[in-house]
C-alpha positions in Angstrom: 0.0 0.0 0.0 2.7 2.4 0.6 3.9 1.4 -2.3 1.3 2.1 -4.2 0.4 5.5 -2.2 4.3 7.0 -3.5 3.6 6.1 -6.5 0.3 8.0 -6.3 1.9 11.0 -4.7 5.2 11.2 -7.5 2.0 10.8 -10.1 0.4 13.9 -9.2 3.4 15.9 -8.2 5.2 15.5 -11.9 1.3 16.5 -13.4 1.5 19.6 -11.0 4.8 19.9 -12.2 3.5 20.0 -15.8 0.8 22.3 -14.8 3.1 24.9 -13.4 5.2 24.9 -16.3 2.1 25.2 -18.9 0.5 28.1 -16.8 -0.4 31.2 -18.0 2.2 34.1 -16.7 0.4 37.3 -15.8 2.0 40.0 -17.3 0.9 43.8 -16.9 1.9 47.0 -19.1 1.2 50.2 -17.6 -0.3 51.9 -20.4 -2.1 50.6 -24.2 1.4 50.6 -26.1 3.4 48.6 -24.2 0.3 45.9 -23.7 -0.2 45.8 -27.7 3.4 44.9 -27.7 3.3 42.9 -25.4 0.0 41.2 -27.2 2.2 40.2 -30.0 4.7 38.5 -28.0 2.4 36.5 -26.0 -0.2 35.7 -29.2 -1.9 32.0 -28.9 -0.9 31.4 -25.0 -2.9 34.5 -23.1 -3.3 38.1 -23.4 -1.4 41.3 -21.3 -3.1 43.0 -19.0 -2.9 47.1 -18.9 -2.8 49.5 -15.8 -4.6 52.8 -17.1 -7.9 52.7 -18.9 -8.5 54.5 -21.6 -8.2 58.0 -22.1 -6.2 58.1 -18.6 -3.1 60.1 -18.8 0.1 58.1 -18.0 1.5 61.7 -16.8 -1.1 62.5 -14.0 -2.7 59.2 -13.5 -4.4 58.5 -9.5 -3.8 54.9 -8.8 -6.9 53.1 -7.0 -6.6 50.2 -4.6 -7.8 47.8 -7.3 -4.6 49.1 -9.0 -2.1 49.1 -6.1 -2.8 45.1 -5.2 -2.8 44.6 -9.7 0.5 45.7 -9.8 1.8 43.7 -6.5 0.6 40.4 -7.8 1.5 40.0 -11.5 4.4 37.9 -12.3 5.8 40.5 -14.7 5.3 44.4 -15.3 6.3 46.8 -18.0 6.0 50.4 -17.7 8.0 53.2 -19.4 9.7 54.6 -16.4 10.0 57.7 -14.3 10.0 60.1 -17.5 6.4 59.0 -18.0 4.6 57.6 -15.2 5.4 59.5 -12.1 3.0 58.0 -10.0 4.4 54.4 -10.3 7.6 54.1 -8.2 6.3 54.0 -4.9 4.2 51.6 -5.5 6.9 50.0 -7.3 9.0 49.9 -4.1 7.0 47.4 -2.4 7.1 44.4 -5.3 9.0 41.5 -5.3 8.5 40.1 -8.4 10.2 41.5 -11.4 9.3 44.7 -13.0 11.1 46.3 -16.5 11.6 49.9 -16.7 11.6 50.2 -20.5 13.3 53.0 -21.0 16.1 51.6 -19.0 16.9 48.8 -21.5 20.1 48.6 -23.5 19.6 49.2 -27.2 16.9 51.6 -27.2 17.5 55.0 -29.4 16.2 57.3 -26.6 15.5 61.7 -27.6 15.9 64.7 -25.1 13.4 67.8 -25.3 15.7 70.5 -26.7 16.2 73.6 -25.3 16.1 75.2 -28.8 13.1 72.7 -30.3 10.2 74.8 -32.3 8.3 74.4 -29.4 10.1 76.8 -27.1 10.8 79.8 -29.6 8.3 81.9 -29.3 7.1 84.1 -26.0 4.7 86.5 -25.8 3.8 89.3 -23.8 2.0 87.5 -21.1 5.3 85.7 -20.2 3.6 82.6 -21.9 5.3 80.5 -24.4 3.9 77.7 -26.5 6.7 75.3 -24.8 5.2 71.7 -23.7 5.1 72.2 -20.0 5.3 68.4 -19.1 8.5 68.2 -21.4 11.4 70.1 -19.9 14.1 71.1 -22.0 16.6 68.5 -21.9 14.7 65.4 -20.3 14.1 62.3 -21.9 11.3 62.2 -24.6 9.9 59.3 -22.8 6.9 58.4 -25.8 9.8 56.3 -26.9 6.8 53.3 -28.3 6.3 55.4 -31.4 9.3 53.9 -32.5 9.7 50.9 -34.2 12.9 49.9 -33.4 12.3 50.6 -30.0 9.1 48.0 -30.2 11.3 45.7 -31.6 13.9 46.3 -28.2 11.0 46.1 -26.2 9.4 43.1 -27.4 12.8 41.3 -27.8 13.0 42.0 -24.1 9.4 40.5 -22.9 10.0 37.4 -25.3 13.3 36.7 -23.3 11.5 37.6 -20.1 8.3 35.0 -20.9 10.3 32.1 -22.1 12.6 32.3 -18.9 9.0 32.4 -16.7 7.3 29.9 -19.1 10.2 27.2 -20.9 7.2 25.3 -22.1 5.9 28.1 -24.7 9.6 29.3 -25.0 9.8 28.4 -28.9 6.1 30.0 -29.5 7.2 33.6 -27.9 10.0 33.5 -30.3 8.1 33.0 -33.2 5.8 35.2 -32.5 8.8 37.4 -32.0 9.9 37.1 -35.3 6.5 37.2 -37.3 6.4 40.9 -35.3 9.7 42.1 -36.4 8.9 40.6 -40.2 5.5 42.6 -40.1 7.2 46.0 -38.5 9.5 45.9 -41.7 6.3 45.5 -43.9 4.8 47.8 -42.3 7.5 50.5 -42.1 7.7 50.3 -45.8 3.5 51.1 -46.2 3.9 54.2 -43.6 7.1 55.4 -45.0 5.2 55.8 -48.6 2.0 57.2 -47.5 3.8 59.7 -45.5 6.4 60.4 -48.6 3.5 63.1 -50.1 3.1 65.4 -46.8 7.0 65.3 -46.3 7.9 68.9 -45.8 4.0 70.4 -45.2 3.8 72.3 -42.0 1.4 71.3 -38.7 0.8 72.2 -35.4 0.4 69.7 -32.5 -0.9 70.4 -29.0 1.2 68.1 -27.2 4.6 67.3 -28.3 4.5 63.5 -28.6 5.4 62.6 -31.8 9.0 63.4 -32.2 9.9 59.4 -32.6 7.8 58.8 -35.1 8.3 62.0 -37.0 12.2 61.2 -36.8 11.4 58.0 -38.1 9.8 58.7 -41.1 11.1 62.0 -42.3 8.3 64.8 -40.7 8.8 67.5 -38.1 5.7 69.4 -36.5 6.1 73.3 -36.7 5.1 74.1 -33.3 3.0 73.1 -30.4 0.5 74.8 -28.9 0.8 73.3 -25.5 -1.6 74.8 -22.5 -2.5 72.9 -19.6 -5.9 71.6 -19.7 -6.7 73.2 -16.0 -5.3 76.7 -17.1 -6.9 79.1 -19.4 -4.3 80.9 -21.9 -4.9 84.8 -21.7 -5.8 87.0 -24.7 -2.3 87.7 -25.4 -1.1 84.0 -25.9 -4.1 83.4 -28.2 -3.3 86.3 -30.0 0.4 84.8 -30.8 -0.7 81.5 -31.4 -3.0 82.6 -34.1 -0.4 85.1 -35.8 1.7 82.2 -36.2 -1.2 80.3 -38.3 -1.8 82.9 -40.0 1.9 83.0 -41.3 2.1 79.9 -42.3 -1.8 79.3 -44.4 -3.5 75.7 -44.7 -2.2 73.8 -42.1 -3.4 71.1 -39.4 -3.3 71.4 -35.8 -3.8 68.1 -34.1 -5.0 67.2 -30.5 -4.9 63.8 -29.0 -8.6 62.3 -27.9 -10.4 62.3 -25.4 -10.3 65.6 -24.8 -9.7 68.4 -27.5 -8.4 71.8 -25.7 -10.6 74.1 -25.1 -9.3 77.1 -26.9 -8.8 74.9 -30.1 -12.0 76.7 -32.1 -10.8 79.9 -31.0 -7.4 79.7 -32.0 -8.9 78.7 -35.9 -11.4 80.2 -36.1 -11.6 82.2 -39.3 -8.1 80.9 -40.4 -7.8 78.1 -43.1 -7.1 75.6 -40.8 -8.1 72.1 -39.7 -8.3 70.4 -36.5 -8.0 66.9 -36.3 -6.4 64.1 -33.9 -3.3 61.5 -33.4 -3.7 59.2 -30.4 -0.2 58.5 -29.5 -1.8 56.1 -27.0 -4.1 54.1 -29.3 -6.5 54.2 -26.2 -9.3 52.1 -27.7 -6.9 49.5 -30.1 -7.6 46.2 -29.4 -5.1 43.8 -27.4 -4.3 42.0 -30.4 -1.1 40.6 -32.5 -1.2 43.0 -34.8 -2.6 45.9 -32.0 1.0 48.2 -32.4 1.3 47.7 -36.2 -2.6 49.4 -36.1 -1.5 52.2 -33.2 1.5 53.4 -35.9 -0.4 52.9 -39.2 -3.3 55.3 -38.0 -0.8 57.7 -37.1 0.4 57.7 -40.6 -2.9 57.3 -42.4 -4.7 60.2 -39.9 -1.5 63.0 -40.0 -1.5 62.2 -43.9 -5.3 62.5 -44.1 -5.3 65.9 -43.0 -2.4 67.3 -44.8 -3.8 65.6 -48.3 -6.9 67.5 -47.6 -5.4 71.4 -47.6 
């Protein structure tokens, strides 16, 4: 009987064994990008979790209780870093299970705000200027997704990271690895030529967000209108802003959803411009395998939209 009885208990420890080795490994991004990387990676086995819902700003986001224990719980967590979400490191203190600073990781090509960037020329009488005020000169541009290369860093790093935490499905995160770099080149290659036909044409953004993906593929925004969303510009700033649309004609100013600034009509009104958006975020994408090749391409398609439309 004893025998038989160690026999029983080596039975169900090697399928507990097997279990363990097969389970699903929870990972959790802090915001949409990082998940629909992170989506690819993990394709056919389970699907990332993300931190902010949304529409949530990954600058000024209030963390709830629900949140705090989601983040001390998941075997693995992604987030950009201290450049972007502020609120996390505190919390981050008090986990013991491994979390990935992405902005940290070797490889990456990584931008500073400049001190002379077309966002921080101008100042008018007010004292005002039209600099991003969340973006001081000389930090670290920390939207860093919005490059490819720096997805393909990125999701290099979680495939390593899931098929050390999960040998069995080792060989399927590395696939799916590959088919994401294959499809970035494809896909590089469609933005790249519907971009080629706006190359050069001026905009106007109100956050300054976009500098990777503009490096990338050859554009440069001619100013941004940055105001923060609690503080009303005075008649002065307004009165710049619009000088400088008015010297330049036909022209797009893009906001990033939900929320359009609220001066936004004002500072067009009358003038030949368009408003329109580009969701860095891709708020709304689903968490898919081909979630980040959709986030970029609608960049491209919506900023070419516009400009094709003057």
């Amino acid at each position: 009987m004893s025998r038989f009885f160690s026999l029983f208990v080596a039975f169900v420890a090697s399928f507990l064994l097997i279990g363990s080795a097969q389970a699903d490994v929870k990972v959790l991004t802090s915001i949409k990008p990082l998940q629909l990387i992170a989506a690819a990676v993990q394709d056919g086995v389970a699907v990332p979790q993300v931190l902010l819902p949304p529409g949530a700003s990954p600058h000024h986001y209030a963390l709830r209780p629900s949140d705090v224990r989601k983040v001390q719980s998941v075997d693995l967590l992604y987030w950009i870093g201290p450049d972007m979400e502020g609120f996390l490191p505190r919390v981050l203190n008090g986990r013991t299970l491994p979390s990935v600073a992405v902005q940290e990781l070797p490889g990456l090509k990584l931008r500073h705000f400049a001190q002379d960037s077309a966002s921080h020329e101008d100042h008018d009488d007010d004292g005002g200027d039209d600099h991003d005020h969340d973006h001081r000169p000389g930090t670290v541009d920390a939207h860093l997704w919005l490059s490819p290369h720096n997805a393909r860093v990125i999701a290099a790093r979680m495939a390593a990271d899931l098929s050390a935490a999960d040998p069995a499905n080792a060989a399927r995160y590395q696939s799916n690895l590959k088919g994401f770099n294959q499809r970035l080149d494809a896909l590089d290659a469609r933005i790249k030529a519907r971009l080629a036909g706006v190359a050069g044409k001026p905009y106007f953004v109100f956050h300054e967000a976009f500098d990777y993906f503009e490096d990338n593929y050859g554009l440069k925004h001619a100013g941004v209108f940055a105001v923060a969303a609690e503080v009303q510009p005075g008649a002065q700033h307004v009165a710049a802003m619009r000088t400088r649309l008015q010297a330049v004609g036909k022209t797009c100013v893009f906001s990033e959803p939900p929320l359009r600034p609220r001066l936004a009509e004002t500072l067009v009104a009358g003038l030949p411009v368009k408003l329109a958006e580009l969701d860095a975020l891709g708020g709304y994408t689903p968490a898919t395998a081909q979630g980040y090749e959709q986030l970029l391409e609608k960049l491209g398609n919506d900023l070419a939209g516009c400009l094709e439309s003057l």
